């Protein structure tokens, strides 16, 4: 049995030749730093209580200051008592078993992949065809699909493993299919974890494996299972640059391959799965009337040695301080601002307990639980905060403190941040002065000036990031006059602020061959529902039928319909008052011909580029451009937007689409692949009414559970918007992911961030956030990140009442949700809710979320109870459905 390192990939994401990510189409591998992070413990409502006539704690101090705990029926002064749920990571070890067996003859083989650990395991796999140098991942022939398999776009399939104690899947292989290798990864669908081989896909070569890949399993170097013509291909296929050594025969008669055929193999690879185990920690506080001291008793069922990392807080601050001595036994001082106490093991070893005696001055007791050097347990990403009696007059604020982030920022730290920001601003000014002076002397080249401008924009983005993180987030607010009289001329790509977007297709729409005609017939109906913008599918000639592998950009005869049908459909939408967005793929483009080395990087049609238009750092397509300014998409040549001729051609093409087709704006595909400054250039050249980018990135997960704090995730989206200087919005993937998790797990507290604001992009830059719950990748027949079934209307109740620009998925409109969605759209329009509307979150608890928007609408989602402030005298019910309600100001 060989033991290897299997790296898990945490999160919901899609795969694209050969990537794993929740990108709608393509994104680079998400690499997990495998040191453990702080885990969330369940929500608890903190409150002061009076537990009279109960079994209360009597504390007797000994000479060593250790307390002896007794129980009594006597009345005592217990002022706080609460239990918190904890989720502790626990490892389960198992194995992935891979077996290749010969069938009835030399041309047929059987591959089986199994896993010994419990879970809902999925084999995500594809094949590499002999002679195909363009991609290592393709879908296998239909005859090869085991039962239960589903297609993943056009490059892979997913097959569930079956069994009880040991789950496995079996795949039949035949030489007639000319398959050179099988690639796969294993996914645990319950936790969202993907398992690879040494950080890469498992690869099983079926021809000579001359390159010693680290991810190759089963087949030894120089062996293969196919004889004949496919065996002859192997030397050329996997190492085309290799040439025979002097005196070495270059014969290709296949005899050597035949004599080294593989008879089969069996391998086991170690796998470690992280699961979360439920535990609790209970805290009670008693105030001693004789000494006025506060006595905390902490009890937990956590196994092993448990260390409490703790400190006290004074006044209104949440800054940790050391308490007055003496300290409990087994306590050490940590960096002069916290203590670490080893809790005492209970008799029988079932958990630990601890006693802490504090003076009456502190207002709170803050702590986290340390299990080992890498594992910490806390409260939704924050410290546990226990209010003490001296702060009882602030009990309401203290009750909310466990839903707020505790920031330990000293005045010196704030000053340091300010000094750093000042230095950045100074550097920007110097660069501006430099480019101005050089312009006057006309000595700077245009390329150098653009480089300086790029540096300025990057510095500005950095300064903006520091500014946003160092002050409270201020929501964008517009006056009533601005709401009633939006600007008529809009050239920034962000519309008027009142847009409601419809995604006008799904993953299967191309199959009818007449999708434009079908949309044409639905235009009046979509207008009557209240939609003001529709997003149409990619219009260009494409290698993939869905349109996301474009080839000839000026050829607009696609699987969705002809050029003329597209123009008629756009005109029809304009007649009913709906703006139209074109879905443009600018990151990559499929070639029409191979170069002299057999690489697909020669483009056809009107834009007949060559390898100079391809980035240099994508090894698959031998580009001769500059290095990529973003993340590479390995299924097609990535376009080098730093080339002036490329940008000129793209701007000309986009202007042609605006004029010839009548598009009003753009949906920009996979914008992670190139710098946002180029997007700004394209938008300024085309002056769209509205533009939105797909910046898809993995949210942060710890052992399969989404972290409460997703600030880093939404900051990356904000940074991209900022790189475009705000000329485009972006899909609010952060809000999608948090809504998904909150509704699926009944954890509605996730819908409020540490500052009581919406936790997605909509909480920081609402006018640039395009909110959604589903699209053609996450839902439809792909279902890569499908919103919790039967609960879609909770999601729409949220995005259609909140700021941001809501986007509604086509499948949900023409389904049983049509009337409910139409009612919510009507409410939004009637109350003039817009992308900058003000949100006041009034409740965010385990089973209910509620908010008031612009003092005009109140909304509640979740099974819990909520009534808006003022009750029925002030509010009237306007919409109601499965676990959601919306009230309108009466």
PDB file of N, CA and C in Angstrom, residues 348-397:
ATOM      1  N   UNK A 348     -13.408  10.784  35.253  1.00  0.00           N
ATOM      2  CA  UNK A 348     -13.859   9.902  34.186  1.00  0.00           C
ATOM      3  C   UNK A 348     -13.359  10.332  32.822  1.00  0.00           C
ATOM      4  N   UNK A 349     -12.772  11.535  32.749  1.00  0.00           N
ATOM      5  CA  UNK A 349     -12.186  12.009  31.503  1.00  0.00           C
ATOM      6  C   UNK A 349     -13.169  12.521  30.470  1.00  0.00           C
ATOM      7  N   UNK A 350     -14.448  12.692  30.852  1.00  0.00           N
ATOM      8  CA  UNK A 350     -15.448  13.138  29.891  1.00  0.00           C
ATOM      9  C   UNK A 350     -15.537  14.659  29.871  1.00  0.00           C
ATOM     10  N   UNK A 351     -14.514  15.315  29.320  1.00  0.00           N
ATOM     11  CA  UNK A 351     -14.539  16.761  29.233  1.00  0.00           C
ATOM     12  C   UNK A 351     -13.669  17.447  30.258  1.00  0.00           C
ATOM     13  N   UNK A 352     -13.791  18.786  30.305  1.00  0.00           N
ATOM     14  CA  UNK A 352     -12.966  19.601  31.202  1.00  0.00           C
ATOM     15  C   UNK A 352     -13.807  20.717  31.797  1.00  0.00           C
ATOM     16  N   UNK A 353     -13.248  21.348  32.853  1.00  0.00           N
ATOM     17  CA  UNK A 353     -13.948  22.442  33.526  1.00  0.00           C
ATOM     18  C   UNK A 353     -12.912  23.418  34.054  1.00  0.00           C
ATOM     19  N   UNK A 354     -13.382  24.605  34.363  1.00  0.00           N
ATOM     20  CA  UNK A 354     -12.484  25.612  34.898  1.00  0.00           C
ATOM     21  C   UNK A 354     -13.245  26.666  35.671  1.00  0.00           C
ATOM     22  N   UNK A 355     -12.544  27.286  36.623  1.00  0.00           N
ATOM     23  CA  UNK A 355     -13.139  28.320  37.460  1.00  0.00           C
ATOM     24  C   UNK A 355     -12.272  29.569  37.391  1.00  0.00           C
ATOM     25  N   UNK A 356     -12.909  30.743  37.209  1.00  0.00           N
ATOM     26  CA  UNK A 356     -12.195  31.994  37.045  1.00  0.00           C
ATOM     27  C   UNK A 356     -12.818  33.047  37.959  1.00  0.00           C
ATOM     28  N   UNK A 357     -11.996  33.593  38.865  1.00  0.00           N
ATOM     29  CA  UNK A 357     -12.455  34.620  39.791  1.00  0.00           C
ATOM     30  C   UNK A 357     -11.913  35.979  39.345  1.00  0.00           C
ATOM     31  N   UNK A 358     -12.820  36.934  39.118  1.00  0.00           N
ATOM     32  CA  UNK A 358     -12.445  38.237  38.571  1.00  0.00           C
ATOM     33  C   UNK A 358     -12.965  39.352  39.466  1.00  0.00           C
ATOM     34  N   UNK A 359     -12.225  40.457  39.516  1.00  0.00           N
ATOM     35  CA  UNK A 359     -12.700  41.644  40.205  1.00  0.00           C
ATOM     36  C   UNK A 359     -13.947  42.186  39.520  1.00  0.00           C
ATOM     37  N   UNK A 360     -14.661  43.045  40.199  1.00  0.00           N
ATOM     38  CA  UNK A 360     -15.930  43.550  39.679  1.00  0.00           C
ATOM     39  C   UNK A 360     -15.804  44.623  38.622  1.00  0.00           C
ATOM     40  N   UNK A 361     -14.610  45.059  38.290  1.00  0.00           N
ATOM     41  CA  UNK A 361     -14.451  46.162  37.343  1.00  0.00           C
ATOM     42  C   UNK A 361     -14.692  45.832  35.883  1.00  0.00           C
ATOM     43  N   UNK A 362     -14.196  44.676  35.350  1.00  0.00           N
ATOM     44  CA  UNK A 362     -14.322  44.401  33.920  1.00  0.00           C
ATOM     45  C   UNK A 362     -15.780  44.333  33.459  1.00  0.00           C
ATOM     46  N   UNK A 363     -16.004  44.731  32.209  1.00  0.00           N
ATOM     47  CA  UNK A 363     -17.349  44.675  31.636  1.00  0.00           C
ATOM     48  C   UNK A 363     -17.584  43.389  30.861  1.00  0.00           C
ATOM     49  N   UNK A 364     -16.520  42.663  30.534  1.00  0.00           N
ATOM     50  CA  UNK A 364     -16.701  41.448  29.766  1.00  0.00           C
ATOM     51  C   UNK A 364     -15.535  40.499  29.901  1.00  0.00           C
ATOM     52  N   UNK A 365     -15.787  39.235  29.590  1.00  0.00           N
ATOM     53  CA  UNK A 365     -14.804  38.164  29.612  1.00  0.00           C
ATOM     54  C   UNK A 365     -14.767  37.588  28.200  1.00  0.00           C
ATOM     55  N   UNK A 366     -13.611  37.707  27.530  1.00  0.00           N
ATOM     56  CA  UNK A 366     -13.474  37.237  26.152  1.00  0.00           C
ATOM     57  C   UNK A 366     -12.576  36.011  26.117  1.00  0.00           C
ATOM     58  N   UNK A 367     -12.933  35.042  25.249  1.00  0.00           N
ATOM     59  CA  UNK A 367     -12.094  33.851  25.173  1.00  0.00           C
ATOM     60  C   UNK A 367     -12.293  33.129  23.843  1.00  0.00           C
ATOM     61  N   UNK A 368     -11.309  32.300  23.517  1.00  0.00           N
ATOM     62  CA  UNK A 368     -11.423  31.298  22.471  1.00  0.00           C
ATOM     63  C   UNK A 368     -10.868  30.004  23.037  1.00  0.00           C
ATOM     64  N   UNK A 369     -11.207  28.891  22.404  1.00  0.00           N
ATOM     65  CA  UNK A 369     -10.788  27.580  22.897  1.00  0.00           C
ATOM     66  C   UNK A 369      -9.674  27.054  22.001  1.00  0.00           C
ATOM     67  N   UNK A 370      -8.587  26.613  22.612  1.00  0.00           N
ATOM     68  CA  UNK A 370      -7.426  26.092  21.878  1.00  0.00           C
ATOM     69  C   UNK A 370      -7.310  24.598  22.153  1.00  0.00           C
ATOM     70  N   UNK A 371      -7.402  23.797  21.081  1.00  0.00           N
ATOM     71  CA  UNK A 371      -7.267  22.352  21.221  1.00  0.00           C
ATOM     72  C   UNK A 371      -5.839  21.892  20.980  1.00  0.00           C
ATOM     73  N   UNK A 372      -5.192  22.497  19.989  1.00  0.00           N
ATOM     74  CA  UNK A 372      -3.769  22.259  19.756  1.00  0.00           C
ATOM     75  C   UNK A 372      -3.224  23.474  19.029  1.00  0.00           C
ATOM     76  N   UNK A 373      -1.991  23.407  18.581  1.00  0.00           N
ATOM     77  CA  UNK A 373      -1.359  24.587  17.995  1.00  0.00           C
ATOM     78  C   UNK A 373      -2.049  25.062  16.726  1.00  0.00           C
ATOM     79  N   UNK A 374      -2.806  24.164  16.088  1.00  0.00           N
ATOM     80  CA  UNK A 374      -3.425  24.528  14.818  1.00  0.00           C
ATOM     81  C   UNK A 374      -4.945  24.583  14.858  1.00  0.00           C
ATOM     82  N   UNK A 375      -5.555  24.216  15.958  1.00  0.00           N
ATOM     83  CA  UNK A 375      -7.009  24.123  16.022  1.00  0.00           C
ATOM     84  C   UNK A 375      -7.563  25.028  17.115  1.00  0.00           C
ATOM     85  N   UNK A 376      -8.359  25.994  16.693  1.00  0.00           N
ATOM     86  CA  UNK A 376      -8.998  26.933  17.608  1.00  0.00           C
ATOM     87  C   UNK A 376     -10.496  26.932  17.331  1.00  0.00           C
ATOM     88  N   UNK A 377     -11.276  27.047  18.378  1.00  0.00           N
ATOM     89  CA  UNK A 377     -12.730  27.128  18.246  1.00  0.00           C
ATOM     90  C   UNK A 377     -13.183  28.480  18.764  1.00  0.00           C
ATOM     91  N   UNK A 378     -14.036  29.151  17.953  1.00  0.00           N
ATOM     92  CA  UNK A 378     -14.522  30.458  18.383  1.00  0.00           C
ATOM     93  C   UNK A 378     -15.984  30.611  18.026  1.00  0.00           C
ATOM     94  N   UNK A 379     -16.494  31.828  18.092  1.00  0.00           N
ATOM     95  CA  UNK A 379     -17.912  32.091  17.891  1.00  0.00           C
ATOM     96  C   UNK A 379     -18.114  32.809  16.561  1.00  0.00           C
ATOM     97  N   UNK A 380     -18.459  32.057  15.520  1.00  0.00           N
ATOM     98  CA  UNK A 380     -18.716  32.633  14.201  1.00  0.00           C
ATOM     99  C   UNK A 380     -17.578  33.497  13.696  1.00  0.00           C
ATOM    100  N   UNK A 381     -16.363  33.078  13.961  1.00  0.00           N
ATOM    101  CA  UNK A 381     -15.210  33.843  13.506  1.00  0.00           C
ATOM    102  C   UNK A 381     -14.765  34.914  14.473  1.00  0.00           C
ATOM    103  N   UNK A 382     -15.486  35.130  15.551  1.00  0.00           N
ATOM    104  CA  UNK A 382     -15.142  36.134  16.551  1.00  0.00           C
ATOM    105  C   UNK A 382     -14.850  35.459  17.885  1.00  0.00           C
ATOM    106  N   UNK A 383     -14.349  36.265  18.828  1.00  0.00           N
ATOM    107  CA  UNK A 383     -14.152  35.765  20.175  1.00  0.00           C
ATOM    108  C   UNK A 383     -15.507  35.536  20.855  1.00  0.00           C
ATOM    109  N   UNK A 384     -15.545  34.545  21.754  1.00  0.00           N
ATOM    110  CA  UNK A 384     -16.674  34.479  22.667  1.00  0.00           C
ATOM    111  C   UNK A 384     -16.594  35.689  23.591  1.00  0.00           C
ATOM    112  N   UNK A 385     -17.721  36.333  23.826  1.00  0.00           N
ATOM    113  CA  UNK A 385     -17.731  37.499  24.721  1.00  0.00           C
ATOM    114  C   UNK A 385     -18.843  37.311  25.740  1.00  0.00           C
ATOM    115  N   UNK A 386     -18.445  37.233  27.004  1.00  0.00           N
ATOM    116  CA  UNK A 386     -19.393  37.037  28.099  1.00  0.00           C
ATOM    117  C   UNK A 386     -19.548  38.353  28.855  1.00  0.00           C
ATOM    118  N   UNK A 387     -20.734  38.987  28.816  1.00  0.00           N
ATOM    119  CA  UNK A 387     -20.923  40.244  29.558  1.00  0.00           C
ATOM    120  C   UNK A 387     -20.932  39.987  31.063  1.00  0.00           C
ATOM    121  N   UNK A 388     -20.280  40.858  31.790  1.00  0.00           N
ATOM    122  CA  UNK A 388     -20.226  40.755  33.246  1.00  0.00           C
ATOM    123  C   UNK A 388     -21.160  41.776  33.883  1.00  0.00           C
ATOM    124  N   UNK A 389     -21.579  41.561  35.111  1.00  0.00           N
ATOM    125  CA  UNK A 389     -22.618  42.404  35.725  1.00  0.00           C
ATOM    126  C   UNK A 389     -22.311  43.900  35.713  1.00  0.00           C
ATOM    127  N   UNK A 390     -21.039  44.270  35.752  1.00  0.00           N
ATOM    128  CA  UNK A 390     -20.727  45.693  35.778  1.00  0.00           C
ATOM    129  C   UNK A 390     -21.167  46.386  34.501  1.00  0.00           C
ATOM    130  N   UNK A 391     -21.374  45.625  33.440  1.00  0.00           N
ATOM    131  CA  UNK A 391     -21.819  46.211  32.180  1.00  0.00           C
ATOM    132  C   UNK A 391     -23.279  45.935  31.905  1.00  0.00           C
ATOM    133  N   UNK A 392     -24.097  45.674  32.969  1.00  0.00           N
ATOM    134  CA  UNK A 392     -25.473  45.264  32.764  1.00  0.00           C
ATOM    135  C   UNK A 392     -26.314  46.352  32.118  1.00  0.00           C
ATOM    136  N   UNK A 393     -25.978  47.611  32.341  1.00  0.00           N
ATOM    137  CA  UNK A 393     -26.757  48.681  31.726  1.00  0.00           C
ATOM    138  C   UNK A 393     -26.589  48.705  30.221  1.00  0.00           C
ATOM    139  N   UNK A 394     -25.601  47.959  29.731  1.00  0.00           N
ATOM    140  CA  UNK A 394     -25.389  47.890  28.291  1.00  0.00           C
ATOM    141  C   UNK A 394     -25.753  46.504  27.764  1.00  0.00           C
ATOM    142  N   UNK A 395     -26.700  45.861  28.412  1.00  0.00           N
ATOM    143  CA  UNK A 395     -26.970  44.468  28.094  1.00  0.00           C
ATOM    144  C   UNK A 395     -27.391  44.251  26.651  1.00  0.00           C
ATOM    145  N   UNK A 396     -28.161  45.219  26.112  1.00  0.00           N
ATOM    146  CA  UNK A 396     -28.591  45.043  24.721  1.00  0.00           C
ATOM    147  C   UNK A 396     -27.408  45.065  23.779  1.00  0.00           C
ATOM    148  N   UNK A 397     -26.505  45.994  24.026  1.00  0.00           N
ATOM    149  CA  UNK A 397     -25.308  46.075  23.174  1.00  0.00           C
ATOM    150  C   UNK A 397     -24.473  44.827  23.326  1.00  0.00           C
TER     151      UNK A 397
END
